[in-house]
PDB file of C-alpha atoms in Angstrom:
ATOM      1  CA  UNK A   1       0.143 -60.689 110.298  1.00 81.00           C
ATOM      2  CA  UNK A   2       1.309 -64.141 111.105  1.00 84.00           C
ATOM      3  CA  UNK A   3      -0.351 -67.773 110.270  1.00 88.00           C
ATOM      4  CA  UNK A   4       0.880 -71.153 111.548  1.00 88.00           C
ATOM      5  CA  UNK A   5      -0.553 -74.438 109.341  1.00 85.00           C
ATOM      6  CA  UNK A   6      -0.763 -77.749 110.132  1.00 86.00           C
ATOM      7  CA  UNK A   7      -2.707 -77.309 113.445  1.00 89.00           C
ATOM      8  CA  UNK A   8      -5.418 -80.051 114.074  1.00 89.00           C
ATOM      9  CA  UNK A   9      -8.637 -79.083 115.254  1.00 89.00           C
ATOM     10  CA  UNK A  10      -8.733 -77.747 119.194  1.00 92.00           C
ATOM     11  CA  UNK A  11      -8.666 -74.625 121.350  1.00 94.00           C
ATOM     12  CA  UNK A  12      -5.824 -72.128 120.743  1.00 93.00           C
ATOM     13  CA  UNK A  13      -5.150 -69.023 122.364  1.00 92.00           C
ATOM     14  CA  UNK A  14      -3.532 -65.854 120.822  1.00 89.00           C
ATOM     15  CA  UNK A  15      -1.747 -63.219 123.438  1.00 87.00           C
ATOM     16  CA  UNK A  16      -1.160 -59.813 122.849  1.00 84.00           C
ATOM     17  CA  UNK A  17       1.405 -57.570 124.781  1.00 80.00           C
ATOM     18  CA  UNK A  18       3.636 -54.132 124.251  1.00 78.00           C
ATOM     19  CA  UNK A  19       7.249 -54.433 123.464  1.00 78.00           C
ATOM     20  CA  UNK A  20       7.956 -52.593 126.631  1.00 77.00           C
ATOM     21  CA  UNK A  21       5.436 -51.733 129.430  1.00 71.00           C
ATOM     22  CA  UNK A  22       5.109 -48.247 128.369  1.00 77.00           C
ATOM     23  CA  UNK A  23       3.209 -48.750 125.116  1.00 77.00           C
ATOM     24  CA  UNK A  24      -0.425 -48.144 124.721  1.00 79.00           C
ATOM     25  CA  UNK A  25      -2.791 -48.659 121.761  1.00 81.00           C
ATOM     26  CA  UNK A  26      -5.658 -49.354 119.781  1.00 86.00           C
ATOM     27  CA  UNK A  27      -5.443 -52.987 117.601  1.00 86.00           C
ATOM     28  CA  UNK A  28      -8.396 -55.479 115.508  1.00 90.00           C
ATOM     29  CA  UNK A  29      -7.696 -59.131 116.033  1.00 90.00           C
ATOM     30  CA  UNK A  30      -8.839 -61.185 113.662  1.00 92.00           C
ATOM     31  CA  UNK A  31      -8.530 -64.797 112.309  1.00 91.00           C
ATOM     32  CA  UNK A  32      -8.970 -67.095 109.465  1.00 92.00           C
ATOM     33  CA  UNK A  33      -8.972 -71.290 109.465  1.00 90.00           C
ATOM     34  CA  UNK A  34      -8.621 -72.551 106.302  1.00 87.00           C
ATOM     35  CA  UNK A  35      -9.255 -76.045 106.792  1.00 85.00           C
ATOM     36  CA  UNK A  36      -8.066 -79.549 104.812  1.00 83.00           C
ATOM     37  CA  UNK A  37     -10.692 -80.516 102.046  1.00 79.00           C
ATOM     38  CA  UNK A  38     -10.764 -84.235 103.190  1.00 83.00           C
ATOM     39  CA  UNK A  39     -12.190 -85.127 106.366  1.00 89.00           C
ATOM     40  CA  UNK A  40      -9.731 -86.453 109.147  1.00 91.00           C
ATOM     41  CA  UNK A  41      -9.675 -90.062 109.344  1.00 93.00           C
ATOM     42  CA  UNK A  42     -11.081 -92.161 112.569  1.00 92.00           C
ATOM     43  CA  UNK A  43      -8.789 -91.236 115.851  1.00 91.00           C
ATOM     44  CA  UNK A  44      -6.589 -93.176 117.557  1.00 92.00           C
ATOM     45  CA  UNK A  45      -5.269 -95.103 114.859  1.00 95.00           C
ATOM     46  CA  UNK A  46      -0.955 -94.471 115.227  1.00 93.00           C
ATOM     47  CA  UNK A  47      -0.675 -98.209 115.961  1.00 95.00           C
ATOM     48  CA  UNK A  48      -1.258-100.872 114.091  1.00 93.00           C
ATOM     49  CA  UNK A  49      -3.487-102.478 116.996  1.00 96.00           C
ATOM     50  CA  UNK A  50      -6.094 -99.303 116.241  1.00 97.00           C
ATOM     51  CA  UNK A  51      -5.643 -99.908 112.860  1.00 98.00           C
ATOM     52  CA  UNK A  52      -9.324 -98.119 110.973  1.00 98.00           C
ATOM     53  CA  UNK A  53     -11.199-100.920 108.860  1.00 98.00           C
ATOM     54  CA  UNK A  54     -10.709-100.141 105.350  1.00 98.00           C
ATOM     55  CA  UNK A  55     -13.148-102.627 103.436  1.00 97.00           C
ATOM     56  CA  UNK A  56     -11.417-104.482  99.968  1.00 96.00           C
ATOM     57  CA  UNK A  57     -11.803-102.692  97.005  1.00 96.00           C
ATOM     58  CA  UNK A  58     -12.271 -99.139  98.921  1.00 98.00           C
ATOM     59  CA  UNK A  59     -11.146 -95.956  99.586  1.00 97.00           C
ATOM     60  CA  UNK A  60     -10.901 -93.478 102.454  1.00 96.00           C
ATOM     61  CA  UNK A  61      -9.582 -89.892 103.628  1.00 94.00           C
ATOM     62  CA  UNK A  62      -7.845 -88.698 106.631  1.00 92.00           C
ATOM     63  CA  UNK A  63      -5.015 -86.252 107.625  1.00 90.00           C
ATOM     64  CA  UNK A  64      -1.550 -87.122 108.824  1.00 88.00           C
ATOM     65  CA  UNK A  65       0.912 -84.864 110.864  1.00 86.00           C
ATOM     66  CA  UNK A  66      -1.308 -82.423 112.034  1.00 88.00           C
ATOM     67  CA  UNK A  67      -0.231 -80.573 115.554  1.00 89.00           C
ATOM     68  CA  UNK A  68      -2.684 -80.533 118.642  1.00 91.00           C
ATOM     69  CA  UNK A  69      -1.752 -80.280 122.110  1.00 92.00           C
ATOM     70  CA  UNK A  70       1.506 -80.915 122.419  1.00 90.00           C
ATOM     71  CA  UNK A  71       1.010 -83.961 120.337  1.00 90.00           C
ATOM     72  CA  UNK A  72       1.885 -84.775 116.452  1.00 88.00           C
ATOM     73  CA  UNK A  73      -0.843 -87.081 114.824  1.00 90.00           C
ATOM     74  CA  UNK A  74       2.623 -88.780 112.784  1.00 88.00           C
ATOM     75  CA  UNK A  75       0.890 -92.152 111.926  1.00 92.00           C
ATOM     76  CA  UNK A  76      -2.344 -93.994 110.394  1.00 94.00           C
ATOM     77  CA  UNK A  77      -2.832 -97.466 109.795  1.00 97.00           C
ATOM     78  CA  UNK A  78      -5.069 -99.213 108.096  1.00 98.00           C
ATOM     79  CA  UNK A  79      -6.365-103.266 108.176  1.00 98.00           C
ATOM     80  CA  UNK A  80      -7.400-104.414 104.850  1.00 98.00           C
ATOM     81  CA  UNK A  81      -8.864-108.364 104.873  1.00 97.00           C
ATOM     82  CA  UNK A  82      -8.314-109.509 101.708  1.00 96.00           C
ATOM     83  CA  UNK A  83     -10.448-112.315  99.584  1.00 93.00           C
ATOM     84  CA  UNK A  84      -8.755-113.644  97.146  1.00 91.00           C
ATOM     85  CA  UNK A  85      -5.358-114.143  96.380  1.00 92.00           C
ATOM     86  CA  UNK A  86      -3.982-111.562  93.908  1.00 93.00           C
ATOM     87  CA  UNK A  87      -1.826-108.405  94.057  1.00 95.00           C
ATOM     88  CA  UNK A  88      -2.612-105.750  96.119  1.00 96.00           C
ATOM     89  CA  UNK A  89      -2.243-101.975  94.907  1.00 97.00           C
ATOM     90  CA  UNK A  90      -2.208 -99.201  97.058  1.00 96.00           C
ATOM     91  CA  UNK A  91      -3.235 -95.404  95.741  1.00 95.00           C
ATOM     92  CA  UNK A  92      -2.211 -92.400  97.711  1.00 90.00           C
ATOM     93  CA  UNK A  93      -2.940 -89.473  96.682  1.00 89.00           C
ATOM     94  CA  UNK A  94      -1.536 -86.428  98.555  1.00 82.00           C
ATOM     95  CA  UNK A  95      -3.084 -83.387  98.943  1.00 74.00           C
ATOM     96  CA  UNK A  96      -1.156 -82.121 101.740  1.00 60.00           C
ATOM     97  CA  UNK A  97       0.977 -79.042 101.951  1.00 59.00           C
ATOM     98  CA  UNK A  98       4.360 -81.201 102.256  1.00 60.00           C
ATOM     99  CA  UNK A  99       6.168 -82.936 100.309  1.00 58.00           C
ATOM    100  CA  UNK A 100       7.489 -86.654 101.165  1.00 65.00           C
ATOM    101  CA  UNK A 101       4.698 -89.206 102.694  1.00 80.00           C
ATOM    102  CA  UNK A 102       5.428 -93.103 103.061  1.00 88.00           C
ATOM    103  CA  UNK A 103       3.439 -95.713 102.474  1.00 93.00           C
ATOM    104  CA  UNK A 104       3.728 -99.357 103.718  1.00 95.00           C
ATOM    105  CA  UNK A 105       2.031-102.745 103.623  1.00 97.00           C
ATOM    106  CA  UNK A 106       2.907-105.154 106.250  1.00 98.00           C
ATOM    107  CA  UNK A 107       1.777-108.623 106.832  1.00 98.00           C
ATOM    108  CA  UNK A 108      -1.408-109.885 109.502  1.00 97.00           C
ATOM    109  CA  UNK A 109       1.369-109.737 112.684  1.00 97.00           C
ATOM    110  CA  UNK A 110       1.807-105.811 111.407  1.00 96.00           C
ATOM    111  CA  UNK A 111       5.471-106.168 111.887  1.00 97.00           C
ATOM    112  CA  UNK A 112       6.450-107.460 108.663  1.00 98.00           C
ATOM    113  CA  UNK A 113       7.168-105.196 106.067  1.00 98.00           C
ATOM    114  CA  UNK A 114       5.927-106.573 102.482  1.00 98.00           C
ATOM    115  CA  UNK A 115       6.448-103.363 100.435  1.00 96.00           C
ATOM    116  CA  UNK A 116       7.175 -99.370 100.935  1.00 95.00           C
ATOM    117  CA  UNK A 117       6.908 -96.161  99.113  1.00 92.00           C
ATOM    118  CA  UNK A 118       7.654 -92.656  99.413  1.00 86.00           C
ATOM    119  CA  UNK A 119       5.165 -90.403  97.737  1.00 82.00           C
ATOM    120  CA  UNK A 120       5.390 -86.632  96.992  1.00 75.00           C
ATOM    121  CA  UNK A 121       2.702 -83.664  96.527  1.00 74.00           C
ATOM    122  CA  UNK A 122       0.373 -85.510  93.990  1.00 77.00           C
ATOM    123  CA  UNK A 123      -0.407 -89.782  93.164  1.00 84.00           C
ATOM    124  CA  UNK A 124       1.748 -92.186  94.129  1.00 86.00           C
ATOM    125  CA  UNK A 125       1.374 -95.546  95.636  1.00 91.00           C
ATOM    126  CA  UNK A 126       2.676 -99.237  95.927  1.00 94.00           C
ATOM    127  CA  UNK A 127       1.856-102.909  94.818  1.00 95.00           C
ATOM    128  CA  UNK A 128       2.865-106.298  96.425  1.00 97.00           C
ATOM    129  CA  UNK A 129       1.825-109.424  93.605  1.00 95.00           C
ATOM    130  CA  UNK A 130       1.705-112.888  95.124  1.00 92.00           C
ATOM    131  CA  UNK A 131      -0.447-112.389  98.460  1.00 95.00           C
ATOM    132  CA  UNK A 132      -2.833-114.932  99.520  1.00 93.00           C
ATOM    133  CA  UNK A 133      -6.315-114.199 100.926  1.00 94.00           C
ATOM    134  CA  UNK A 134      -5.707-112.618 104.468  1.00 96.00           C
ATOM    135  CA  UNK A 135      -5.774-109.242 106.393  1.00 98.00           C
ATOM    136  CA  UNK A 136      -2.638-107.119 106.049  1.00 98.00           C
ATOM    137  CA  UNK A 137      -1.772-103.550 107.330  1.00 98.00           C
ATOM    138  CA  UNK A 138      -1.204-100.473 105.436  1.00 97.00           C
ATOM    139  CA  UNK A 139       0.801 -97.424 107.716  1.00 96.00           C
ATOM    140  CA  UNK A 140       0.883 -94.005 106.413  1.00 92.00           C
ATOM    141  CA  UNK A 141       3.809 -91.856 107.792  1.00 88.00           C
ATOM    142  CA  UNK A 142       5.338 -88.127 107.085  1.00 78.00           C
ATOM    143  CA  UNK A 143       9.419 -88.958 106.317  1.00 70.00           C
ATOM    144  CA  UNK A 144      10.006 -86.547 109.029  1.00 67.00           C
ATOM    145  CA  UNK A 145       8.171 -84.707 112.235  1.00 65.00           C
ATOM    146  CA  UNK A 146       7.170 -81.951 109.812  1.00 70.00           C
ATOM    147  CA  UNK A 147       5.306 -83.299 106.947  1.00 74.00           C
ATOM    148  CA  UNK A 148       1.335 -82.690 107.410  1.00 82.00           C
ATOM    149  CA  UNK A 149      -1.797 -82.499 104.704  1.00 83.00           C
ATOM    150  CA  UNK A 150      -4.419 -84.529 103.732  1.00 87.00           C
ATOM    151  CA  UNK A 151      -4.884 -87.659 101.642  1.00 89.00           C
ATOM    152  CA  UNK A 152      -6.983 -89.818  99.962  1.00 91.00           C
ATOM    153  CA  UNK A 153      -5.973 -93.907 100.197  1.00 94.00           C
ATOM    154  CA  UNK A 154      -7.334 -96.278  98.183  1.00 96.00           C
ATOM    155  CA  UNK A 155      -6.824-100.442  97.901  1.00 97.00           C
ATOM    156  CA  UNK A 156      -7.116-103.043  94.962  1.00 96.00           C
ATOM    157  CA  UNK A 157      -7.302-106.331  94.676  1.00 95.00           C
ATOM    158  CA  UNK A 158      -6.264-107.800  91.368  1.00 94.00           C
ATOM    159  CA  UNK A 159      -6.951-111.792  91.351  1.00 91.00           C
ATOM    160  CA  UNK A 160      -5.480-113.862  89.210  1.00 86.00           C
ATOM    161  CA  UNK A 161      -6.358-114.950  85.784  1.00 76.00           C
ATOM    162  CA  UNK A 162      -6.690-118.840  87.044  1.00 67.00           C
ATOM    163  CA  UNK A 163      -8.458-119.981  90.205  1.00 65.00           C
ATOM    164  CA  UNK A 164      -6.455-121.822  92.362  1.00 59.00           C
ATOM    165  CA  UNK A 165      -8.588-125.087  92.941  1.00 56.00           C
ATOM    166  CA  UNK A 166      -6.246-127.107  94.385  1.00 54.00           C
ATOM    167  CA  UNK A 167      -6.452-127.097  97.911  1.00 57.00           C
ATOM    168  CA  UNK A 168      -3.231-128.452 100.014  1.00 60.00           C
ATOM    169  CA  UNK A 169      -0.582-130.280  98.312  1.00 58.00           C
ATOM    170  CA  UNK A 170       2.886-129.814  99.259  1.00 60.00           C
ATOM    171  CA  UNK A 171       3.642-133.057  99.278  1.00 64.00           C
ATOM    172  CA  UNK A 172       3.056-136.248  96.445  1.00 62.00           C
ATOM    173  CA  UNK A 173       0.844-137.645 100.277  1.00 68.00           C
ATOM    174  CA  UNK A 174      -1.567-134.947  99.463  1.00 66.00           C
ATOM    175  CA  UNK A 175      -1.382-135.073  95.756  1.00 66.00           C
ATOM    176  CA  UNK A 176      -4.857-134.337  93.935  1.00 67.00           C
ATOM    177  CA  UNK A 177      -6.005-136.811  91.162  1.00 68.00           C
ATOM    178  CA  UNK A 178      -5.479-135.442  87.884  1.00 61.00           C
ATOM    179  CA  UNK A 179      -8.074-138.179  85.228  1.00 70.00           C
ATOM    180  CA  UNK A 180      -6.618-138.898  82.374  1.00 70.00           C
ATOM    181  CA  UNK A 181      -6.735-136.140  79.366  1.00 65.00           C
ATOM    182  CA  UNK A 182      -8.101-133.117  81.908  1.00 65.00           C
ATOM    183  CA  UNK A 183      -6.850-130.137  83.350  1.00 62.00           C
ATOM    184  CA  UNK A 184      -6.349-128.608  86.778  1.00 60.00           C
ATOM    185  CA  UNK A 185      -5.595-124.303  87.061  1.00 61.00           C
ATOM    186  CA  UNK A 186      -3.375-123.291  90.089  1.00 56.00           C
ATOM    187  CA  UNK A 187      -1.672-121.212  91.823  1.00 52.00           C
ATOM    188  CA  UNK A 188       2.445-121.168  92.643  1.00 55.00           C
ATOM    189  CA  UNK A 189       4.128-118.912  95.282  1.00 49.00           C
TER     190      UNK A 189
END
């Protein structure tokens, strides 16, 4: 008996031989795929230009490092657009049959790295406070070649306590009128 995991869905072959060319016999074949609970996630997405569509406030499931024709699916991303300012959390929860995923949130170019997390068999994930309204990038990748399973991922958007209803004003030329004895909420940095 023999099993191999982490193979993505596709067409395998199994061969069958003697040790030596002399040997005859009688064998079963059989086989068994026991397959990921989670769907796979939408296919390409390895670069952050495929990025799948993961509405605010959301959650989705896919599969990461699974092996198919000569090819290891290594990397997801995600594009989150954002519609308030707030921080955003990040829950990943790893059902896989590794150990060590990492997760990362990068800015709208999807080079800039804003935050990053390893996460092990079980719930993990990351937050990044002080982001403005926008689209950002989360990428999901094995800490090695090896690392393979399933996952749930899941984004949050907490906003702030105070609107921010002042517009522009970084300098006193844009200043907003502030009448005497009344207030004006905000929001710094």
């Amino acid at each position: 008996m023999f099993q191999k995991d982490g193979l993505a869905a596709g067409t395998y072959y199994i061969k069958t031989n003697g040790q030596s060319g002399s040997e005859f016999g009688v064998y079963t074949l059989s086989n068994t795929l026991v397959t990921p609970v989670q769907p796979n996630d939408p296919e390409p997405n390895n670069i952050f230009s495929q990025a799948v569509v993961l509405a605010e406030n959301d959650s989705t499931k896919g599969h990461i490092g699974y092996y198919y024709n000569g090819k290891t699916d290594t990397t997801d991303w995600y594009k989150v657009t954002t519609t308030s300012d707030g921080i955003f959390q990040i829950q990943f929860n790893n059902t896989g049959y590794s150990d060590i995923k990492v997760i990362s949130l990068y800015d709208n170019d999807g080079i800039t790295l804003l935050s990053s997390a390893g996460v092990g068999n079980g719930i993990g994930g990351l937050q990044k406070d002080g982001l403005v309204a926008g689209t950002y990038f989360i990428k999901i990748k094995g800490q090695s070649g090896s690392e393979f399973g399933a996952y749930t991922l899941s984004d949050t958007i907490i906003k702030p306590l105070k609107t921010n209803s002042i517009k522009t004003n970084c300098n006193f030329s844009q200043s907003e009128l502030l009448p005497t004895n009344e207030s004006q909420t905000g929001q710094k940095g």
